[in-house]
Short mmCIF file of C-alpha atoms and ligand atoms in Angstrom, two decimals:
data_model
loop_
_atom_site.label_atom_id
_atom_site.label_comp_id
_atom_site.label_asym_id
_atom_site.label_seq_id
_atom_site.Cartn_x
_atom_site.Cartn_y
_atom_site.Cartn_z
CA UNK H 46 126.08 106.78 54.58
CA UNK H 47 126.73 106.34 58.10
CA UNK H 48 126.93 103.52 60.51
CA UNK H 49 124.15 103.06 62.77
CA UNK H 50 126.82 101.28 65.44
CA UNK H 51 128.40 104.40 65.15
CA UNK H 52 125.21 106.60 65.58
CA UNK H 53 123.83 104.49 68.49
CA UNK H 54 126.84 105.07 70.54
CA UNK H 55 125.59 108.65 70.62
CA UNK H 56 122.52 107.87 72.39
CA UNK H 57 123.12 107.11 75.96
CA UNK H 58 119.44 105.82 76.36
CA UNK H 59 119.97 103.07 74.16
CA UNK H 60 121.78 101.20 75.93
CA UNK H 61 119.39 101.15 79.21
CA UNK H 62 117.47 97.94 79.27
CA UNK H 63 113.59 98.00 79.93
CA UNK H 64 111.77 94.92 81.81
CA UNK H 65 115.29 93.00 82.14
CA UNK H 66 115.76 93.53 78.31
CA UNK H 67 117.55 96.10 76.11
CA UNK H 68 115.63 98.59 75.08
CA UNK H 69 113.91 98.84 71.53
CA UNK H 70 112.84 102.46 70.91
CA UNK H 71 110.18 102.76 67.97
CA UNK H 72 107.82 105.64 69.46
CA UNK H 73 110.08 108.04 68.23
CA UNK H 74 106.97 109.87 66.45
CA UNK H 75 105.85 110.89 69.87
CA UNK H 76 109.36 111.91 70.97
CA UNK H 77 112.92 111.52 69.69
CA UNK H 78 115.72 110.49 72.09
CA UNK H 79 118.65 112.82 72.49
CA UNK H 80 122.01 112.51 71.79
CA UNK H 81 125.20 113.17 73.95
CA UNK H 82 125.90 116.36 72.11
CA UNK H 83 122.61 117.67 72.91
CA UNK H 84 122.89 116.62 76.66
CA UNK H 85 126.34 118.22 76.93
CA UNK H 86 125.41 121.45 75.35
CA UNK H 87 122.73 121.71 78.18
CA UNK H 88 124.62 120.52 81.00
CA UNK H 89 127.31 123.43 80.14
CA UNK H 90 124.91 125.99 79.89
CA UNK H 91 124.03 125.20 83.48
CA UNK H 92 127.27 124.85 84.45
CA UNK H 93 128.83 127.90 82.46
CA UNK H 94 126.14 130.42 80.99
CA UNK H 95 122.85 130.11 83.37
CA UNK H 96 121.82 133.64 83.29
CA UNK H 97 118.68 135.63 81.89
CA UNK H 98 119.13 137.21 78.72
CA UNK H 99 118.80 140.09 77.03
CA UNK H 100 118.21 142.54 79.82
CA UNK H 101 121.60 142.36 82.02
CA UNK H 102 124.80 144.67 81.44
CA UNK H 103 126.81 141.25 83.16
CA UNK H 104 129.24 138.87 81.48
CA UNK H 105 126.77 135.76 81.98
CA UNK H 106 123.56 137.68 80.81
CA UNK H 107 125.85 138.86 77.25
CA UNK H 108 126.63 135.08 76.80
CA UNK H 109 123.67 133.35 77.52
CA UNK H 110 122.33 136.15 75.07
CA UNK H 111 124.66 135.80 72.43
CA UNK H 112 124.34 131.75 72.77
CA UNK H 113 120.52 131.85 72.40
CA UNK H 114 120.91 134.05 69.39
CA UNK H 115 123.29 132.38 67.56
CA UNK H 116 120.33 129.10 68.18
CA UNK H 117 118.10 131.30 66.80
CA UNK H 118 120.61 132.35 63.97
CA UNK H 119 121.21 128.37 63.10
CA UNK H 120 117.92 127.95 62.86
CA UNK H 121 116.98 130.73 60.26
CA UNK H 122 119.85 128.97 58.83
CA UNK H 123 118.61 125.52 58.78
CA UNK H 124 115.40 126.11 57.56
CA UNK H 125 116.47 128.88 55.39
CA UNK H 126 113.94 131.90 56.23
CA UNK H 127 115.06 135.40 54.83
CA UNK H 128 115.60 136.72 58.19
CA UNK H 129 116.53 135.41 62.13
CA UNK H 130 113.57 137.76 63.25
CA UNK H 131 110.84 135.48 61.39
CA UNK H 132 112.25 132.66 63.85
CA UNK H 133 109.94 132.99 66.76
CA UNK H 134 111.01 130.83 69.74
CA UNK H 135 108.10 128.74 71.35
CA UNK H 136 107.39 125.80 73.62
CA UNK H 137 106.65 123.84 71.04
CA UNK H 138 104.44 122.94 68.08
CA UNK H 139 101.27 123.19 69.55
CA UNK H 140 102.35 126.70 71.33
CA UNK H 141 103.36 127.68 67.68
CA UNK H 142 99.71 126.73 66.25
CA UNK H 143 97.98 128.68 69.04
CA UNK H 144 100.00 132.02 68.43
CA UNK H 145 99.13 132.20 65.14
CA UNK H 146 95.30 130.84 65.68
CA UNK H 147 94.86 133.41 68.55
CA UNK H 148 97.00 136.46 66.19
CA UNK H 149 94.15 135.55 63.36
CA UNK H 150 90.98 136.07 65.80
CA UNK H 151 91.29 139.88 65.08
CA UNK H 152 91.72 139.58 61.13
CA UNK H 153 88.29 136.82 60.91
CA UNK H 154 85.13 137.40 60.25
CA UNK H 155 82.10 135.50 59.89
CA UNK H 156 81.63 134.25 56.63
CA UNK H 157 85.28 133.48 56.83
CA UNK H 158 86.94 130.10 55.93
CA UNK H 159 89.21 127.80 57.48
CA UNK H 160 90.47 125.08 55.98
CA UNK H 161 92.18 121.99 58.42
CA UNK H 162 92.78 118.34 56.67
CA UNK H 163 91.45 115.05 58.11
CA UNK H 164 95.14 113.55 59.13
CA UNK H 165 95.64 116.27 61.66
CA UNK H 166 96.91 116.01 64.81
CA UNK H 167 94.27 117.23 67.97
CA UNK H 168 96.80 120.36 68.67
CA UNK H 169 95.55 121.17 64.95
CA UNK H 170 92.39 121.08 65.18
CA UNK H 171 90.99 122.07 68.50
CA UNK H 172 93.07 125.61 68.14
CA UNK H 173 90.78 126.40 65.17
CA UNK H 174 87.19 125.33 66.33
CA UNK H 175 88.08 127.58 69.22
CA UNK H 176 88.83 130.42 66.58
CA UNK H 177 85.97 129.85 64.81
CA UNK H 178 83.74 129.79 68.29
CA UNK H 179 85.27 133.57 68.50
CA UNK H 180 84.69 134.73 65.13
CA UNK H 181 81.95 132.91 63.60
CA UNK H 182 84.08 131.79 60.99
CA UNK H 183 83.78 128.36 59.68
CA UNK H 184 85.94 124.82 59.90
CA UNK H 185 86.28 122.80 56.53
CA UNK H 186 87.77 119.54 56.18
CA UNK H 187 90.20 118.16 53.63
CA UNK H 188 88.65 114.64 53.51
CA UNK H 189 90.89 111.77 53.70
CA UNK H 190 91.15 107.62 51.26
CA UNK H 191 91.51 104.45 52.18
CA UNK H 192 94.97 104.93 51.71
CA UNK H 193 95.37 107.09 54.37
CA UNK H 194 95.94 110.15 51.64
CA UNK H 195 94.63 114.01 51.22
CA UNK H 196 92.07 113.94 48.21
CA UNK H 197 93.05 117.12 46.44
CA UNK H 198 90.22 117.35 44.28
CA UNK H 199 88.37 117.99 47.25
CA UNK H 200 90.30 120.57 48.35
CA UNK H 201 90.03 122.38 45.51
CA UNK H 202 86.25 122.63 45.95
CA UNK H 203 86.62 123.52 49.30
CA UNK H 204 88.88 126.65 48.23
CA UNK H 205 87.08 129.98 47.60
CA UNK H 206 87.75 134.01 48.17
CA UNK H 207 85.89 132.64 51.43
CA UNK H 208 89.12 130.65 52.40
CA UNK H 209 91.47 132.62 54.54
CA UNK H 210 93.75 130.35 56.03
CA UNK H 211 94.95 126.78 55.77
CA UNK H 212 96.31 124.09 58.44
CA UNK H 213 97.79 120.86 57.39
CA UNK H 214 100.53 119.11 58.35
CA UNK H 215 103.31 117.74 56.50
CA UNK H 216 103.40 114.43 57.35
CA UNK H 217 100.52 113.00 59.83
CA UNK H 218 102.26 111.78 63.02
CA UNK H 219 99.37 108.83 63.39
CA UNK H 220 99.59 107.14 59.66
CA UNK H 221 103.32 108.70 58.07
CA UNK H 222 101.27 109.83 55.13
CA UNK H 223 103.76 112.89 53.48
CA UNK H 224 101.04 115.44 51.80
CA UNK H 225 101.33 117.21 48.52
CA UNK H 226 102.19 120.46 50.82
CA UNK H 227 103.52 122.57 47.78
CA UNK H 228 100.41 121.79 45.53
CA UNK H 229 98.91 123.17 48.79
CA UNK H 230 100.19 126.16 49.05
CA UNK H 231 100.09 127.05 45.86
CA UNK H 232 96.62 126.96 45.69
CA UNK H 233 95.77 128.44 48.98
CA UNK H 234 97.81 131.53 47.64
CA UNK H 235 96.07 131.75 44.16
CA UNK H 236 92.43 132.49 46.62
CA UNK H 237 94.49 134.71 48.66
CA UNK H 238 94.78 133.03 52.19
CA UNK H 239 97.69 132.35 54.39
CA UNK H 240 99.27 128.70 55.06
CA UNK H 241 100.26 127.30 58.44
CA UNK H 242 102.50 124.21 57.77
CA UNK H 243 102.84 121.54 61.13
CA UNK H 244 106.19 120.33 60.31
CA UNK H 245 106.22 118.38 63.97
CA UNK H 246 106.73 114.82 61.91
CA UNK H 247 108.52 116.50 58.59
CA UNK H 248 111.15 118.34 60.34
CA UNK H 249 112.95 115.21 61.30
CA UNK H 250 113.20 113.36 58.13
CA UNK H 251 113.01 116.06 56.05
CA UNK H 252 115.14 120.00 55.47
CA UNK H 253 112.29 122.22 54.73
CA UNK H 254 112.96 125.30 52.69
CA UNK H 255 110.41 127.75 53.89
CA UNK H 256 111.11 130.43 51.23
CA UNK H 257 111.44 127.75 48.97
CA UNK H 258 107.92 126.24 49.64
CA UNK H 259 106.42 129.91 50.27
CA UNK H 260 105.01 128.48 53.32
CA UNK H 261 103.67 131.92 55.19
CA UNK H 262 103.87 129.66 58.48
CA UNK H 263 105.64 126.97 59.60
CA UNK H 264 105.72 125.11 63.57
CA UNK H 265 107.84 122.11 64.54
CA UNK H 266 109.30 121.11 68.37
CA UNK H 267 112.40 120.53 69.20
CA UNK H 268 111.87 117.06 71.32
CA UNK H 269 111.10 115.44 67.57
CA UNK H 270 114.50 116.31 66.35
CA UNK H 271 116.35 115.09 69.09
CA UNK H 272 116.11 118.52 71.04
CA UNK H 273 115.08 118.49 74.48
CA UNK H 274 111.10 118.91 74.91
CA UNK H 275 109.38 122.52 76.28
CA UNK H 276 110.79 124.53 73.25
CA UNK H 277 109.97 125.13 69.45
CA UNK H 278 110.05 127.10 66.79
CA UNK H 279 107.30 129.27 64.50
CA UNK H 280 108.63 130.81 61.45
CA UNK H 281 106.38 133.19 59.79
CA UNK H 282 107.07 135.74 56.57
CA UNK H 283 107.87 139.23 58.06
CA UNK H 284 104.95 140.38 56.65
CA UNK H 285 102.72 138.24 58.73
CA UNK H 286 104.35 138.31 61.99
CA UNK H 287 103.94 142.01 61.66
CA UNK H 288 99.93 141.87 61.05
CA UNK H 289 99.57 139.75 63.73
CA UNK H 290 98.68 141.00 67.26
CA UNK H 291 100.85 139.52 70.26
CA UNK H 292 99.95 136.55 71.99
CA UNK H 293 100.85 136.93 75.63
CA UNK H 294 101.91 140.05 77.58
CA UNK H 295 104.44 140.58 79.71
CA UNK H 296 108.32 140.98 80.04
CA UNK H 297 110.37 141.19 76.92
CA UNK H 298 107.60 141.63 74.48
CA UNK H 299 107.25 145.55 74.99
CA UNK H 300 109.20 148.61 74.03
CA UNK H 301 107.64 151.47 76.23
CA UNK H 302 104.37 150.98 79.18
CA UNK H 303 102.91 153.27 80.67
CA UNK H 304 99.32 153.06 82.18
CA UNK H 305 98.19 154.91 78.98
CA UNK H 306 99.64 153.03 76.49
CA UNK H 307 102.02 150.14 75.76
CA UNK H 308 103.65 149.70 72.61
CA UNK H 309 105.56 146.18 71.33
CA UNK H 310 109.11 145.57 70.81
CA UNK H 311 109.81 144.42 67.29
CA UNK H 312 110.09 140.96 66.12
CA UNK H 313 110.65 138.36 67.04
CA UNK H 314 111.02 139.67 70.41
CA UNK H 315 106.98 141.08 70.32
CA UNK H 316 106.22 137.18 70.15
CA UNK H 317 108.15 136.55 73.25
CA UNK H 318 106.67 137.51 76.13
CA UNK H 319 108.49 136.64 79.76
CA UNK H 320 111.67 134.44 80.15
CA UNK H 321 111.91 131.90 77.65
CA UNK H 322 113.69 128.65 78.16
CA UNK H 323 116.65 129.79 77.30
CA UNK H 324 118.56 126.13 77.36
CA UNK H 325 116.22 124.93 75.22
CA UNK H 326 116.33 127.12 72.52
CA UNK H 327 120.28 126.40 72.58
CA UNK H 328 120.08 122.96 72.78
CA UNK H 329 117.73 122.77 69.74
CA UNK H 330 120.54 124.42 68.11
CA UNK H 331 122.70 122.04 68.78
CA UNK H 332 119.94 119.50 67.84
CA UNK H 333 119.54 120.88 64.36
CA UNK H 334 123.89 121.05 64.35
CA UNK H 335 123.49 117.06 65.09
CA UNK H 336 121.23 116.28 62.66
CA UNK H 337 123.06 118.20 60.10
CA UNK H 338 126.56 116.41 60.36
CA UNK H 339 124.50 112.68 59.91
CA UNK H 340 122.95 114.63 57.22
CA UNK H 341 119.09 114.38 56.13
CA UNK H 342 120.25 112.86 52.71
CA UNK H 343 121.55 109.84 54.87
CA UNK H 344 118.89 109.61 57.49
CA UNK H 345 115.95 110.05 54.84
CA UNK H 346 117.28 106.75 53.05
CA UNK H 347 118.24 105.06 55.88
CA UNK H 348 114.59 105.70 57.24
CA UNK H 349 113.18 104.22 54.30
CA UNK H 350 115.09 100.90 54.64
CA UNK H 351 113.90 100.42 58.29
CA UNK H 352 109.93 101.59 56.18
CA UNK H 353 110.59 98.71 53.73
CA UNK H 354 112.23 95.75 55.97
CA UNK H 355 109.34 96.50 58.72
CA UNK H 356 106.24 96.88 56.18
CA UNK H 357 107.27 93.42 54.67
CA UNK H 358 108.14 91.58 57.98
CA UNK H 359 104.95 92.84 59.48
CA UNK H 360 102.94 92.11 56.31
CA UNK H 361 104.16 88.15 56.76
CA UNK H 362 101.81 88.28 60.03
CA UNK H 363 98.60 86.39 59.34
CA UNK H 364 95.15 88.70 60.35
CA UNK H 365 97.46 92.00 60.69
CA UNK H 366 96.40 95.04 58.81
CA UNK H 367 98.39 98.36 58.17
CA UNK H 368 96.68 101.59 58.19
CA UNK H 369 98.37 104.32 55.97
CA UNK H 370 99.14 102.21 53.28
CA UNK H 371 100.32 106.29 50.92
CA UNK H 372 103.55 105.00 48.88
CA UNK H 373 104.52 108.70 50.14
CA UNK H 374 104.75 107.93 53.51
CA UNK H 375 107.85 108.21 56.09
CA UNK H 376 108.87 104.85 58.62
CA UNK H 377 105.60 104.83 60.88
CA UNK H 378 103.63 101.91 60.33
CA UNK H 379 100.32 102.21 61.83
CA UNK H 380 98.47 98.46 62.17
CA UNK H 381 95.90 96.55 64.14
CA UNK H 382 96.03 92.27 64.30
CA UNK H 383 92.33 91.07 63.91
CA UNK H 384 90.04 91.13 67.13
CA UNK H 385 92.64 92.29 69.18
CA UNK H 386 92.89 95.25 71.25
CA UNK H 387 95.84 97.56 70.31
CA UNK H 388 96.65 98.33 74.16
CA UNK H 389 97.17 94.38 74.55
CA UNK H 390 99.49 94.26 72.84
CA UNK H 391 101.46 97.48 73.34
CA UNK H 392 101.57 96.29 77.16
CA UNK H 393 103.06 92.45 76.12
CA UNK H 394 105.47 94.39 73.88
CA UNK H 395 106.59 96.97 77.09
CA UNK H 396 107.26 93.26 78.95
CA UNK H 397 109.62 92.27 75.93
CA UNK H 398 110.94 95.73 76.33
CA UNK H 399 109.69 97.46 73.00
CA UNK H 400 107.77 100.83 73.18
CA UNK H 401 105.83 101.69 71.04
CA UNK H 402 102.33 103.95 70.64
CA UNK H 403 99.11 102.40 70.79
CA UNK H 404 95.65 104.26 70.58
CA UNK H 405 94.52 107.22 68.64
CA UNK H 406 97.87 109.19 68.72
CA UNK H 407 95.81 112.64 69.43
CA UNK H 408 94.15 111.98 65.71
CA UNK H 409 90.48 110.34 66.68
CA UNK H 410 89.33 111.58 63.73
CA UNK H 411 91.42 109.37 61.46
CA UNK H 412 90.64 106.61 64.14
CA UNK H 413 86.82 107.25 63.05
CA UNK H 414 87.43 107.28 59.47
CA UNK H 415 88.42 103.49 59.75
CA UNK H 416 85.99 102.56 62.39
CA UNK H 417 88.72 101.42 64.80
CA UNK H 418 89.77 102.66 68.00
CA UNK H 419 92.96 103.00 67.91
CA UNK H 420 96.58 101.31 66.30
CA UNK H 421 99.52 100.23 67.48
CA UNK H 422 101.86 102.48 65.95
CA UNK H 423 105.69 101.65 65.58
CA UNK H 424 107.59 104.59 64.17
CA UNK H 425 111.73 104.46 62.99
CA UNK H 426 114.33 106.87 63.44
CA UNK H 427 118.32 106.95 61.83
CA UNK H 428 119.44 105.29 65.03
CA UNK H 429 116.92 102.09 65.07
CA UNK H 430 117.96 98.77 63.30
CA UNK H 431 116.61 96.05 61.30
CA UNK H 432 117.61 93.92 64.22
CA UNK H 433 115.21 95.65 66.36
CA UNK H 434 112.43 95.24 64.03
CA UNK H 435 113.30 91.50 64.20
CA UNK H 436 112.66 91.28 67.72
CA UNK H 437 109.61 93.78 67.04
CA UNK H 438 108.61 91.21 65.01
CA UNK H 439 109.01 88.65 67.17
CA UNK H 440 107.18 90.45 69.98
CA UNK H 441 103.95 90.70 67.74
CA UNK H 442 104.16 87.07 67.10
CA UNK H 443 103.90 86.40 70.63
CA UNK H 444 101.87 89.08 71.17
CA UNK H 445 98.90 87.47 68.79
CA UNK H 446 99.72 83.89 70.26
CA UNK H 447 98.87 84.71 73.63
CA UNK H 448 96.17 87.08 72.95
CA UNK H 449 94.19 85.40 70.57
C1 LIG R 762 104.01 115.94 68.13
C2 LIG R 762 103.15 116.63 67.19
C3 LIG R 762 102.47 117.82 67.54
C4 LIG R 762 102.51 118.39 68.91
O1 LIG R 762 103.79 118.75 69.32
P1 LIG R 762 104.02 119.32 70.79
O2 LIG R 762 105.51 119.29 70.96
O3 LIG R 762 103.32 118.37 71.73
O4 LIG R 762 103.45 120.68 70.84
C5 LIG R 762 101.71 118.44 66.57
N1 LIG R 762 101.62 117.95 65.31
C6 LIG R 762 102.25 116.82 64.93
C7 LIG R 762 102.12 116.33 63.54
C8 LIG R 762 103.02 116.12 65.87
O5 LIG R 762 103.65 115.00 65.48
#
């Protein structure tokens, strides 16, 4: 196990202080902060290797280009897919969701099925209403318990030779609920459709295996795993990314135009169309390099610590009620204190110098399900400590004393 002392002094931002006090970080579900290893790798690139890539005969162009394909190569790597071409850079999650949403317009019909789960984040569901608008296909719901869990007995009704394709995400950013995402799959496959994992809130906490699950897709961002934000990833089986159409035109994404006729480079390159960010994609490499040497084993249990001392501390506060209450769940604890408005206290916790979410965290839907507005949602990562849920703890006391 690591020390955190030891981790923390990796984190420049950690040691900034925020309204005259030091800073206590828990909306690390909405972003991760970045370590000096990451910020080094992309202050050298600017410095050393700032060149576009893949198209110039020049010494900078062949590294920058042989940088951002050994990223690439490190992720196929980390996440284990068969080949570095199924590793399709993006900006992000939500970029990742829309390629393969907008690649699926020409294989739906109407009649057609898709299948999204009530925990998902608004980048998952808006994507597919707007695919459905095109193809007169229809939206199902996975419906959600008390608990803040997927009730698989309903999906399995909802499945049919009507279903072709399947969004959930691993773990729902809003409650930390983890879903039964292999049950999923298999299932999904045994009717014959494809599955599009959001591993935004897994990836962190979690090394997915994608040939191992037999996901067919798979999205996360880079900003969540302490990666710089504006750049992603979307792993899809060969066999996929090939049936798909591309997503944008332009630069990069073609082998031969003429006014006639165009026709696509290959993967992954067909996917990326223009000049990506070309930093980015290296500096999630060295994001997923970081994470690997505290090791997921470590951070995992750690996590769960931080899930255990803050659920208990919390659950000490008289009138306070958690929301995602799954004993598979990561450390995001989602809770409201009785006839008090979530964004009061987020704003007396900013004065005490603690961030944290409050509102509907881009899932209303869950919001509706308990008839509440919104939460106040504090979410732990590897490099937060139980002395910063104490003066969490602390702040939500005060909080509730002067707002109620
Ligand atoms: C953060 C998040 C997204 C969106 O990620 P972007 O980087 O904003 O595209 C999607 N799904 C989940 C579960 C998330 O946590």
């Amino acid at each position: 196990m690591f020390k955190v002392e030891d981790i923390r002094k990796d984190f420049p931002i950690l040691s900034r202080k925020v309204n005259g006090k030091p800073l206590v970080y828990f909306d690390n579900a909405a972003t991760s902060q970045t370590p000096q290893q990451v910020i080094d790798v992309i202050v050298d690139y600017y410095s050393n290797y700032n060149a576009n890539i893949h198209r110039g005969v020049h010494t900078l162009s062949q590294e920058a280009t042989d940088l951002y394909e050994q990223a690439r190569q490190k992720i196929q790597t980390h996440f284990n897919a068969k080949f570095s071409h199924e590793i399709i850079f993006t900006s992000g999650t939500t970029h990742g969701i829309n390629l393969v949403a907008n690649g699926f317009s020409t294989l739906l019909k109407e009649g057609d099925e898709i299948i999204v789960s009530a925990l998902e984040h608004h980048s998952n569901i808006v994507p597919w209403q707007m695919l459905c608008e095109r193809t007169g296909a229809t939206l199902k719901v996975i419906p959600m318990n008390e608990d803040g869990e997927l009730v698989m007995t309903e999906f399995d009704k909802l499945l049919s030779k009507n279903t072709k394709l399947v969004f959930v995400n691993h773990i729902s950013n809003a409650l930390g609920t983890i879903n039964p995402i292999e049950y999923i799959i298999e299932k999904t496959h045994k009717v014959g459709a494809a599955v599009l994992i959001d591993g935004a809130q897994s990836s962190p906490h979690i090394k997915p295996d994608v040939q191992k699950l037999n996901t067919d897709f798979y999205v996360t961002s880079a900003h969540k795993i302490c990666g710089p934000t504006g750049v992603g990833m979307l792993y899809g089986k060969e066999e996929w990314l090939k049936k798909l159409p591309p997503y944008q035109g332009g630069g990069e994404m073609i082998s031969e135009v003429t006014f006639e006729k165009t026709t696509y480079a290959d993967l992954p390159h067909k996917f990326e169309a223009g000049t990506p960010n070309i930093c980015g994609g290296i500096a999630f490499g060295a994001a997923i390099d970081y994470m690997n040497t505290v090791g997921f084993e470590n951070i995992a249990a750690y996590e769960n610590e931080l899930l255990k001392y803050g659920t208990e501390k919390l659950l000490e506060i008289d009138g306070l009620k958690i929301y995602g209450t799954s004993k598979h769940k990561t450390s995001v604890i989602s809770f409201n204190l009785k006839g008090i408005h979530p964004y009061d206290v987020g704003t007396i916790l900013d004065k005490l110098g603690i961030a944290v979410r409050t509102g509907h965290h881009c899932a209303q839907p869950i919001m509706d399900f308990y008839k509440i507005p919104g939460t106040i949602r504090a979410s732990f990562s590897f490099y937060n400590t139980k002395e910063e849920i104490d003066i969490f703890i602390e702040g939500v006391k005060k909080a509730k004393m002067m707002l109620s």
